[in-house]
XYZ file of C-alpha atoms in Angstrom:
101
model
C 5.106 25.491 -24.459
C 3.356 25.170 -21.424
C 1.477 28.102 -21.383
C 0.256 28.088 -25.263
C -2.740 26.093 -25.613
C -2.135 25.692 -29.233
C -0.834 22.063 -29.558
C -2.556 18.888 -28.201
C 0.121 16.168 -28.543
C 3.827 15.683 -28.932
C 5.870 13.525 -30.361
C 9.238 12.563 -29.553
C 11.169 10.086 -31.670
C 15.246 9.834 -32.564
C 17.790 7.024 -32.380
C 18.222 4.690 -29.490
C 19.356 6.506 -26.167
C 19.251 9.439 -27.170
C 17.150 10.285 -24.024
C 13.437 10.111 -25.921
C 11.900 8.724 -22.917
C 13.827 11.597 -20.502
C 12.342 14.247 -22.192
C 9.082 12.745 -22.271
C 8.735 12.020 -19.124
C 10.122 15.853 -18.213
C 7.777 17.361 -20.669
C 4.650 15.393 -18.905
C 5.412 16.254 -15.465
C 6.157 19.950 -16.264
C 2.595 19.358 -18.131
C 0.728 17.687 -15.321
C 2.148 20.575 -12.651
C 0.812 22.808 -14.382
C -2.662 21.453 -14.624
C -2.698 20.053 -18.300
C -4.417 17.155 -18.636
C -1.681 14.947 -19.439
C -1.042 10.729 -20.982
C 2.783 9.539 -22.136
C 2.064 6.688 -24.501
C 5.340 4.405 -25.449
C 4.938 1.841 -28.633
C 8.526 0.950 -27.580
C 7.576 -2.809 -26.118
C 10.342 -2.200 -23.974
C 9.489 0.580 -22.530
C 11.307 2.529 -18.976
C 8.302 5.021 -18.328
C 7.458 2.971 -15.416
C 11.128 3.158 -13.807
C 10.982 6.640 -14.545
C 8.122 6.979 -12.659
C 8.920 4.976 -9.331
C 12.431 7.362 -9.481
C 10.112 10.072 -9.920
C 8.001 9.138 -6.278
C 11.688 7.760 -4.860
C 13.015 11.450 -5.471
C 10.001 13.079 -3.951
C 10.329 10.838 -0.971
C 13.832 11.557 -0.739
C 13.234 15.312 0.016
C 10.761 15.030 1.957
C 12.725 13.005 4.502
C 15.421 15.428 4.193
C 14.081 18.061 7.004
C 13.661 14.906 9.617
C 16.942 13.909 8.572
C 18.860 17.202 9.466
C 17.495 17.849 12.751
C 18.947 14.026 13.527
C 22.441 14.999 12.070
C 22.172 18.050 13.708
C 21.309 16.424 17.571
C 23.672 13.622 16.516
C 26.121 16.410 16.067
C 25.529 18.284 19.595
C 25.869 15.033 20.941
C 29.004 13.995 19.632
C 30.597 17.885 20.839
C 29.890 17.024 24.188
C 31.360 13.693 24.645
C 34.748 14.993 22.586
C 33.907 17.787 25.623
C 33.954 15.628 28.366
C 36.678 13.453 26.956
C 39.239 16.498 26.479
C 38.329 17.168 30.142
C 39.048 13.546 31.187
C 42.494 13.837 29.773
C 43.218 17.006 31.008
C 42.293 15.234 34.608
C 44.628 12.357 33.812
C 47.667 14.943 32.425
C 47.188 16.922 35.654
C 46.967 13.865 38.283
C 50.351 12.808 36.089
C 52.126 15.821 36.276
C 51.384 16.003 40.239
C 52.968 12.348 40.682
């Protein structure tokens, strides 16, 4: 569908709750990502298109944050392993002092 240039317009319809908006947003994003001029229109007075695109923005921002979060988690893990090693040494030292007494 994306590669062909035969169709200029797509209309999605159906009864409520079947995923019309989800499908429409998916098509629009796919077409736009492939360089096709794209416009989406809703005739529903209570449409939720802005909600979908707000979610897309949040997802995109979240994806950009993943590498930084991963680095921070790795650093925290190194810190925790170091703290655990120190705690184990401290416990071993206390245990040997008790045995010596």
